[in-house]
Coordinates of C-alpha atoms and ligand atoms in Angstrom, one line a residue:
X1 CA -15.8 -9.9 81.4
X2 CA -12.0 -8.3 80.9
X3 CA -9.6 -11.0 80.7
X4 CA -9.7 -14.2 78.6
X5 CA -7.9 -17.0 78.0
X6 CA -7.6 -18.3 74.7
X7 CA -6.8 -22.4 74.5
X8 CA -4.8 -23.2 71.3
X9 CA -2.0 -21.4 69.1
X10 CA -3.3 -22.8 65.9
X11 CA -5.3 -20.6 62.8
X12 CA -8.6 -20.7 65.4
X13 CA -6.5 -19.2 68.3
X14 CA -4.5 -16.6 66.9
X15 CA -7.5 -15.4 64.7
X16 CA -9.4 -15.3 68.4
X17 CA -6.8 -13.8 70.2
X18 CA -6.3 -11.1 67.4
X19 CA -10.8 -10.2 67.1
X20 CA -10.4 -10.4 71.3
X21 CA -7.9 -7.9 71.5
X22 CA -9.2 -5.6 68.7
X23 CA -12.7 -5.6 71.0
X24 CA -10.0 -4.6 74.1
X25 CA -10.3 -7.6 75.9
X26 CA -7.1 -8.8 78.0
X27 CA -6.0 -11.4 76.3
X28 CA -3.5 -14.7 77.3
X29 CA -3.4 -17.6 74.5
X30 CA -1.5 -20.9 75.8
X31 CA 0.5 -23.0 73.2
X32 CA 2.1 -26.3 73.9
X33 CA 4.5 -26.1 71.4
X34 CA 7.1 -23.6 70.9
X35 CA 5.4 -21.4 67.9
X36 CA 2.1 -20.2 66.9
X37 CA 0.4 -23.5 64.3
X38 CA 2.5 -26.1 64.5
X39 CA -0.5 -28.9 64.6
X40 CA -3.2 -29.4 62.0
X41 CA -2.3 -25.2 61.0
X42 CA 1.1 -26.3 59.4
X43 CA 0.7 -27.6 55.8
X44 CA -2.4 -27.9 55.0
X45 CA -4.1 -27.3 51.3
X46 CA -4.0 -23.7 51.6
X47 CA -7.3 -23.4 49.7
X48 CA -9.6 -20.4 51.1
X49 CA -12.0 -22.5 49.5
X50 CA -15.7 -21.0 49.4
X51 CA -16.4 -23.4 46.5
X52 CA -15.2 -26.3 48.8
X53 CA -18.2 -25.8 51.6
X54 CA -20.0 -29.0 50.6
X55 CA -20.9 -30.8 53.7
X56 CA -19.7 -34.9 53.5
X57 CA -22.8 -35.6 55.6
X58 CA -24.2 -37.5 52.3
X59 CA -25.1 -41.1 51.6
X60 CA -22.9 -40.9 48.7
X61 CA -19.7 -40.4 51.3
X62 CA -21.0 -43.7 53.1
X63 CA -21.3 -45.7 49.8
X64 CA -17.9 -44.3 48.7
X65 CA -15.9 -45.3 51.9
X66 CA -17.8 -48.8 51.7
X67 CA -16.1 -49.3 48.5
X68 CA -12.9 -47.6 49.5
X69 CA -12.2 -50.0 52.3
X70 CA -10.1 -52.4 50.9
X71 CA -8.3 -50.1 48.8
X72 CA -5.3 -48.8 50.6
X73 CA -4.3 -45.6 48.4
X74 CA -8.2 -44.9 48.7
X75 CA -9.2 -41.1 49.2
X76 CA -11.0 -42.4 52.7
X77 CA -10.1 -44.7 55.2
X78 CA -11.4 -46.1 58.1
X79 CA -9.2 -48.4 60.7
X80 CA -12.2 -50.8 61.1
X81 CA -10.7 -51.3 64.9
X82 CA -14.2 -49.7 67.4
X83 CA -14.1 -47.1 69.6
X84 CA -16.7 -45.4 71.2
X85 CA -15.4 -42.0 69.9
X86 CA -15.1 -43.5 66.4
X87 CA -18.8 -45.0 66.9
X88 CA -20.7 -42.3 68.6
X89 CA -19.1 -39.8 65.8
X90 CA -20.4 -41.8 62.6
X91 CA -23.8 -42.4 64.3
X92 CA -24.2 -38.6 64.4
X93 CA -22.9 -38.3 61.1
X94 CA -25.4 -40.5 59.6
X95 CA -27.7 -38.5 62.1
X96 CA -26.9 -35.4 60.0
X97 CA -27.3 -36.1 56.3
X98 CA -30.6 -34.9 56.4
X99 CA -29.4 -31.9 57.0
X100 CA -26.4 -31.9 54.3
X101 CA -28.0 -29.1 52.1
X102 CA -28.9 -26.6 55.4
X103 CA -25.5 -27.1 56.3
X104 CA -23.7 -26.6 52.7
X105 CA -25.6 -23.5 51.9
X106 CA -24.9 -22.1 55.7
X107 CA -21.1 -23.0 55.3
X108 CA -21.0 -21.1 51.7
X109 CA -22.2 -18.3 53.5
X110 CA -19.3 -18.4 56.7
X111 CA -16.8 -19.1 54.2
X112 CA -18.0 -16.0 52.0
X113 CA -18.1 -13.8 54.8
X114 CA -14.9 -15.2 56.1
X115 CA -12.9 -13.4 53.2
X116 CA -13.4 -10.0 54.1
X117 CA -11.9 -10.5 57.4
X118 CA -8.9 -12.4 56.6
X119 CA -7.9 -10.3 53.9
X120 CA -8.3 -7.4 56.0
X121 CA -6.5 -8.1 59.0
X122 CA -3.9 -9.4 56.4
X123 CA -3.5 -5.8 55.4
X124 CA -3.7 -3.8 58.1
X125 CA -0.7 -6.2 60.3
X126 CA 1.2 -6.4 56.6
X127 CA 1.0 -10.3 56.7
X128 CA 2.5 -11.6 54.3
X129 CA 1.2 -15.3 53.0
X130 CA 1.6 -15.5 49.5
X131 CA -2.0 -15.3 48.5
X132 CA -2.8 -15.7 45.2
X133 CA -6.3 -14.7 44.5
X134 CA -6.6 -16.7 40.7
X135 CA -9.7 -18.6 41.9
X136 CA -10.2 -22.6 42.3
X137 CA -11.1 -24.9 39.1
X138 CA -13.0 -28.0 40.8
X139 CA -11.9 -30.7 38.0
X140 CA -14.4 -33.8 36.9
X141 CA -13.2 -37.0 34.6
X142 CA -16.9 -38.0 34.2
X143 CA -20.7 -36.8 34.0
X144 CA -21.6 -38.0 37.2
X145 CA -19.4 -35.9 39.1
X146 CA -19.7 -33.0 37.1
X147 CA -23.5 -33.9 37.1
X148 CA -23.4 -33.8 40.6
X149 CA -21.3 -30.4 41.0
X150 CA -24.1 -28.8 39.1
X151 CA -26.3 -29.9 42.1
X152 CA -24.1 -28.4 44.4
X153 CA -23.5 -25.1 43.0
X154 CA -27.1 -24.5 43.4
X155 CA -26.4 -24.7 47.1
X156 CA -23.2 -22.6 46.8
X157 CA -25.4 -20.0 45.0
X158 CA -27.9 -20.3 48.2
X159 CA -25.1 -19.2 50.2
X160 CA -23.7 -16.3 48.3
X161 CA -21.2 -17.8 46.0
X162 CA -21.4 -17.8 42.3
X163 CA -19.3 -20.5 40.4
X164 CA -19.8 -21.1 36.5
X165 CA -18.9 -24.2 34.8
X166 CA -16.3 -24.7 32.0
X167 CA -15.7 -26.8 28.9
X168 CA -12.5 -28.9 29.0
X169 CA -11.1 -25.9 26.4
X170 CA -11.9 -23.6 28.9
X171 CA -10.4 -25.4 31.5
X172 CA -7.0 -25.3 29.5
X173 CA -7.4 -21.3 28.9
X174 CA -7.6 -21.3 32.7
X175 CA -4.7 -23.3 33.8
X176 CA -3.0 -24.4 30.7
X177 CA -0.3 -26.7 32.9
X178 CA -3.1 -29.1 33.4
X179 CA -2.6 -32.6 31.8
X180 CA -4.9 -35.5 30.9
X181 CA -8.8 -35.6 29.4
X182 CA -11.8 -34.1 31.6
X183 CA -15.7 -33.9 31.2
X184 CA -15.7 -30.5 32.3
X185 CA -15.1 -28.2 35.6
X186 CA -16.7 -25.7 37.4
X187 CA -14.6 -22.3 38.1
X188 CA -15.1 -19.9 40.9
X189 CA -12.9 -17.2 40.2
X190 CA -13.8 -15.5 44.0
X191 CA -11.4 -17.8 46.0
X192 CA -8.2 -17.8 46.9
X193 CA -5.1 -19.6 48.2
X194 CA -2.3 -18.7 50.6
X195 CA 0.3 -20.5 53.5
X196 CA -2.0 -21.0 56.5
X197 CA 1.5 -21.2 58.5
X198 CA 2.7 -18.0 57.2
X199 CA -0.9 -15.8 57.8
X200 CA -0.8 -17.7 61.4
X201 CA 2.5 -17.1 62.5
X202 CA 2.6 -13.5 61.1
X203 CA -0.7 -12.7 62.7
X204 CA 0.8 -14.2 66.2
X205 CA 3.5 -11.4 65.7
X206 CA 0.6 -9.0 65.5
X207 CA -1.2 -10.4 68.7
X208 CA 1.7 -9.8 70.8
X209 CA 2.0 -6.5 69.6
X210 CA -1.4 -5.5 70.6
X211 CA -0.5 -6.8 73.9
X212 CA -1.7 -10.2 74.1
X213 CA 0.5 -12.6 76.2
X214 CA 1.5 -15.7 74.0
X215 CA 2.5 -18.4 76.8
X216 CA 4.1 -20.7 74.4
X217 CA 5.9 -24.4 75.5
X218 CA 3.2 -24.6 77.9
X219 CA 1.1 -27.6 77.9
X220 CA -2.6 -27.1 79.4
X221 CA -3.3 -29.9 81.9
X222 CA -6.6 -29.0 82.5
X223 CA -9.5 -26.0 82.4
X224 CA -11.9 -25.4 84.9
X225 CA -14.9 -23.1 85.6
X226 CA -17.3 -22.0 88.7
X227 CA -19.0 -19.7 86.4
X228 CA -17.3 -16.7 87.6
X229 CA -13.4 -17.6 87.4
X230 CA -12.2 -19.5 84.7
X231 CA -9.1 -21.7 85.7
X232 CA -6.1 -22.9 83.0
X233 CA -3.5 -25.4 84.9
X234 CA -0.6 -25.7 82.9
X235 CA 2.4 -27.8 83.6
X236 CA 4.6 -31.1 83.2
X237 CA 4.9 -33.9 84.9
X238 CA 6.9 -32.4 87.8
X239 CA 4.6 -28.8 88.4
X240 CA 1.6 -27.3 88.1
X241 CA 0.6 -23.7 87.5
X242 CA -2.7 -22.3 87.8
X243 CA -4.0 -19.2 85.6
X244 CA -7.3 -17.5 87.0
X245 CA -9.8 -15.4 84.0
X246 CA -12.5 -13.7 83.5
X247 CA -13.4 -16.4 80.8
X248 CA -12.3 -18.7 78.2
X249 CA -12.3 -19.7 74.9
X250 CA -11.6 -23.4 73.5
X251 CA -9.6 -23.5 70.1
X252 CA -7.6 -26.6 70.8
X253 CA -7.9 -28.5 67.6
X254 CA -8.6 -31.9 68.1
X255 CA -8.4 -32.0 72.0
X256 CA -11.1 -29.2 72.2
X257 CA -13.0 -32.5 73.1
X258 CA -11.4 -33.3 75.9
X259 CA -11.2 -29.3 77.4
X260 CA -15.2 -29.6 76.8
X261 CA -15.7 -32.8 78.6
X262 CA -13.7 -30.9 81.6
X263 CA -15.8 -28.0 81.8
X264 CA -19.4 -30.1 80.9
X265 CA -20.1 -29.5 77.3
X266 CA -20.0 -32.5 74.6
X267 CA -18.2 -31.3 71.6
X268 CA -17.9 -34.6 69.5
X269 CA -14.4 -33.4 67.4
X270 CA -12.9 -36.4 65.6
X271 CA -9.1 -36.2 64.4
X272 CA -9.9 -36.8 60.7
X273 CA -6.3 -37.6 59.1
X274 CA -5.0 -36.0 56.0
X275 CA -2.0 -35.4 54.3
X276 CA 0.1 -33.4 51.9
X277 CA 3.1 -33.1 49.7
X278 CA 5.4 -29.5 49.3
X279 CA 6.7 -30.1 45.8
X280 CA 9.9 -27.5 45.7
X281 CA 10.0 -26.4 42.3
X282 CA 13.8 -26.0 42.1
X283 CA 14.3 -25.3 38.6
X284 CA 13.0 -22.8 36.4
X285 CA 11.0 -25.8 33.8
X286 CA 9.1 -27.3 37.3
X287 CA 8.2 -23.6 37.8
X288 CA 6.9 -23.2 34.8
X289 CA 4.9 -26.3 34.5
X290 CA 3.1 -26.3 38.1
X291 CA -0.1 -24.4 37.9
X292 CA -1.1 -21.1 39.7
X293 CA -4.5 -21.8 39.8
X294 CA -5.6 -23.5 42.7
X295 CA -7.6 -27.1 42.0
X296 CA -9.8 -29.4 43.3
X297 CA -9.6 -32.8 42.0
X298 CA -13.5 -34.3 42.9
X299 CA -12.7 -38.0 42.5
X300 CA -9.1 -38.4 44.0
X301 CA -10.3 -35.3 46.5
X302 CA -6.9 -33.8 46.4
X303 CA -6.5 -29.9 46.6
X304 CA -3.8 -27.6 45.3
X305 CA -2.1 -24.2 45.9
X306 CA 0.9 -22.4 44.5
X307 CA 2.8 -21.4 47.4
X308 CA 5.2 -18.4 46.1
X309 CA 7.0 -19.1 42.6
X310 CA 9.0 -22.6 44.3
X311 CA 6.5 -24.2 46.2
X312 CA 3.3 -26.1 45.1
X313 CA 1.4 -28.0 47.7
X314 CA -1.2 -30.8 47.1
X315 CA -3.2 -32.0 49.8
X316 CA -6.1 -34.7 50.6
X317 CA -7.1 -38.0 52.1
X318 CA -9.5 -38.5 55.0
X319 CA -8.2 -41.1 57.7
X320 CA -10.5 -42.3 60.6
X321 CA -7.4 -43.9 62.7
X322 CA -7.7 -42.1 66.1
X323 CA -4.7 -39.7 67.1
X324 CA -2.1 -41.7 65.1
X325 CA 0.0 -38.7 63.3
X326 CA 2.2 -41.6 61.3
X327 CA 3.1 -40.4 58.0
X328 CA 2.7 -43.4 56.1
X329 CA 4.4 -44.1 52.5
X330 CA 1.6 -46.1 51.0
X331 CA -0.6 -42.7 51.8
X332 CA 1.8 -40.4 50.5
X333 CA 2.2 -41.9 46.8
X334 CA -0.8 -41.4 45.5
X335 CA 0.1 -38.0 45.8
X336 CA 3.2 -37.8 44.1
X337 CA 1.8 -40.2 41.4
X338 CA -1.1 -37.5 40.9
X339 CA 1.6 -34.5 40.4
X340 CA 3.3 -36.7 37.7
X341 CA 0.4 -37.7 36.3
X342 CA -1.5 -34.0 35.9
X343 CA 1.9 -32.0 35.8
X344 CA 4.4 -34.6 33.6
X345 CA 7.3 -31.8 33.3
X346 CA 7.1 -30.7 37.4
X347 CA 10.2 -32.2 39.2
X348 CA 9.3 -34.5 42.1
X349 CA 12.8 -35.2 43.3
X350 CA 12.2 -33.1 46.4
X351 CA 8.6 -33.4 48.1
X352 CA 7.9 -32.5 51.5
X353 CA 5.5 -34.9 53.5
X354 CA 3.0 -33.9 56.3
X355 CA 0.2 -35.6 58.0
X356 CA -2.3 -33.6 60.2
X357 CA -5.6 -34.4 61.7
X358 CA -8.5 -32.0 61.0
X359 CA -10.8 -31.2 64.5
X360 CA -14.1 -32.7 62.6
X361 CA -17.8 -32.3 64.1
X362 CA -19.7 -34.8 62.8
X363 CA -22.1 -32.7 61.2
X364 CA -19.3 -30.6 59.9
X365 CA -20.3 -27.6 61.4
X366 CA -18.1 -25.8 63.7
X367 CA -18.7 -25.1 66.9
X368 CA -19.1 -21.2 67.9
X369 CA -20.5 -19.9 71.2
X370 CA -21.1 -20.0 74.5
X371 CA -20.7 -23.6 76.4
X372 CA -22.6 -24.3 79.9
X373 CA -20.7 -22.4 81.6
X374 CA -21.7 -18.4 81.0
X375 CA -17.7 -17.9 81.1
X376 CA -16.6 -20.7 78.6
X377 CA -16.6 -19.8 74.9
X378 CA -15.9 -22.3 71.7
X379 CA -14.5 -21.9 68.5
X380 CA -13.6 -24.8 67.0
X381 CA -14.3 -28.1 65.3
X382 CA -13.4 -26.3 61.5
X383 CA -13.0 -29.8 60.0
X384 CA -11.7 -29.4 56.4
X385 CA -12.2 -25.7 56.4
X386 CA -10.8 -24.1 59.1
X387 CA -8.4 -22.1 56.8
X388 CA -11.6 -20.9 55.3
X389 CA -13.8 -20.3 58.0
X390 CA -11.5 -19.3 60.8
X391 CA -11.9 -15.2 60.5
X392 CA -15.5 -15.1 60.2
X393 CA -16.0 -17.7 63.0
X394 CA -13.0 -15.7 65.3
X395 CA -14.8 -12.2 64.5
X396 CA -18.2 -14.4 65.9
X397 CA -16.8 -15.7 68.8
X398 CA -15.4 -12.1 69.6
X399 CA -18.9 -10.4 68.9
X400 CA -20.3 -13.3 71.9
X401 CA -18.0 -12.5 74.0
X402 CA -18.4 -9.2 74.1
X403 CA -22.0 -9.6 74.3
X404 CA -23.1 -7.6 71.0
X405 CA -24.7 -9.0 68.3
X406 CA -21.6 -9.1 66.4
X407 CA -22.4 -12.7 65.0
X408 CA -24.2 -10.9 62.3
X409 CA -24.0 -13.7 59.6
X410 CA -24.7 -16.6 61.3
X411 CA -26.6 -17.2 64.2
X412 CA -23.9 -19.5 66.8
X413 CA -24.9 -23.1 67.3
X414 CA -25.9 -23.7 70.6
X415 CA -23.5 -26.2 72.5
X416 CA -25.2 -29.5 74.0
X417 CA -24.8 -29.7 77.7
X418 CA -23.2 -33.4 78.8
Ligands
LIG1 C1 -4.8 -32.5 55.0 C2 -5.4 -31.4 55.3 C3 -5.6 -30.4 54.3 C4 -6.4 -29.2 54.9 N1 -7.1 -28.1 53.3 C5 -7.6 -27.1 54.1 C6 -7.7 -26.1 53.1 O1 -7.1 -26.3 51.8 N2 -8.7 -25.5 53.1 C7 -9.1 -25.3 54.2 O2 -9.7 -24.4 55.0 N3 -9.3 -26.1 54.9 C8 -8.2 -27.2 55.4 N4 -7.8 -28.0 56.4 C9 -8.2 -27.7 57.6 C10 -7.4 -27.0 58.4 O3 -6.2 -27.0 58.2 C11 -7.9 -26.8 59.8 O4 -9.4 -26.9 59.9 C12 -7.4 -26.2 60.8 O5 -5.8 -25.6 60.8 C13 -7.7 -26.5 62.4 O6 -7.2 -25.1 63.2 P1 -7.2 -25.2 64.5 O7 -6.9 -23.7 65.1 O8 -8.6 -25.7 64.9 O9 -6.3 -26.6 64.8 P2 -4.9 -26.8 65.4 O10 -4.5 -25.9 64.0 O11 -4.4 -28.1 65.6 O12 -4.7 -25.7 66.7 C14 -4.8 -26.4 67.7 C15 -3.9 -25.7 68.6 O13 -4.0 -26.1 70.1 C16 -2.6 -26.8 70.5 N5 -2.9 -27.6 71.8 C17 -4.0 -28.4 71.6 N6 -4.0 -29.1 73.0 C18 -3.0 -28.3 74.0 C19 -2.7 -28.3 75.2 N7 -3.1 -29.5 76.3 N8 -2.3 -27.3 75.8 C20 -1.3 -26.4 75.0 N9 -2.2 -26.4 73.6 C21 -2.6 -27.2 73.1 C22 -2.2 -27.4 70.1 O14 -0.6 -27.4 69.8 C23 -2.5 -26.4 68.3 O15 -1.4 -25.6 67.8 C24 -7.0 -29.4 56.1 C25 -6.3 -30.2 56.9 C26 -5.6 -31.1 56.7 C27 -5.2 -32.1 57.7

């Protein structure tokens, strides 16, 4: 195979195009927006967090979800209106609970492996993305949460990640701006943060310099394969244009499920909505009062990143409500309240809200591998960790397309035929 189409210009599509171009393929990237990274890879939590590798397929998630069903400001919200997509996803989610330990260890291993690729690519291509290598501090308000984190740490260690328990005094030394009283924390020095949108846009510039043809502003209507030629049909209501390639890689975020169905594969991605706020730190006092170390508050499920000196990002919540992208005031409010409580000297006068859809698989593992047709590939379904995992899965899929055994770390998951 020589010519490859990549469907989608988010973090997974752009990193995939980069890894393929570096291996000598003639790559064409299709993105419906005029620019890269305008959907889920726009304003996420910013964490490059191997320490957040714990998958959610655990009975405690189900119990918490049921408890939170009736609270509008809860971290998890499920629209009770049934749909086949949602029901089948939840059934598979429950069926994957026995793989909780195995999938957490594998995710940690992948996340650690991703770092070397991401940092090397950014350096080689001169991509500035407000990278901050100051670690991630998980914070706990009670013994129960702290003890569970101790169990998770054992799984992370099995995946190659070191993190250490810290006392409330040590937490204050690590991040002096954090207000409130805590039972304890876990600190992962090797984790970091950065702006996913800046990185993806920067790497999108690099792939064009490498000769990748980027077709922006074109909606991919359908994709087909006759096992030798892959066809991508783009267009609008009035005209349609087919493009032909030797193969294609689906990296279409929450739309990957639809394209997989057209190609005879089942990739049961569900759009799990999340929100973020970007607090613009307009004055010196706010800049000094906002944390530089990234935080993960396990109780509220919020993550934070300091982006440059004048932006503070807070993100979280999981909402099962189909493809709805509305930014709800009652879901944004808890994020602002959290900043006011934990960082009282940060001025929250100017806060930019955002909502995005995590492309989540029911087992919480990305789909990286070949489909039913030999010239069809997937690198998608990265859920809550697409920024963290993107570089390693891009490297893996490029190795699979090339036919080398480049998937060094992780055996790509087999895709089920429809
Ligand atoms: C609130 C929130 C916080 C998060 N925080 C973190 C974090 O801290 N760390 C972390 O690792 N991950 C985080 N994530 C997850 C991460 O952001 C996602 O996993 C990642 O951005 C998904 O990237 P993607 O390329 O798969 O999807 P996308 O970025 O959505 O890219 C898919 C692209 O395909 C294009 N496309 C789709 N259909 C078509 C079509 N028909 N024609 C043409 N183009 C098409 C879309 O326009 C889009 O640009 C967070 C997510 C959310 C929502």
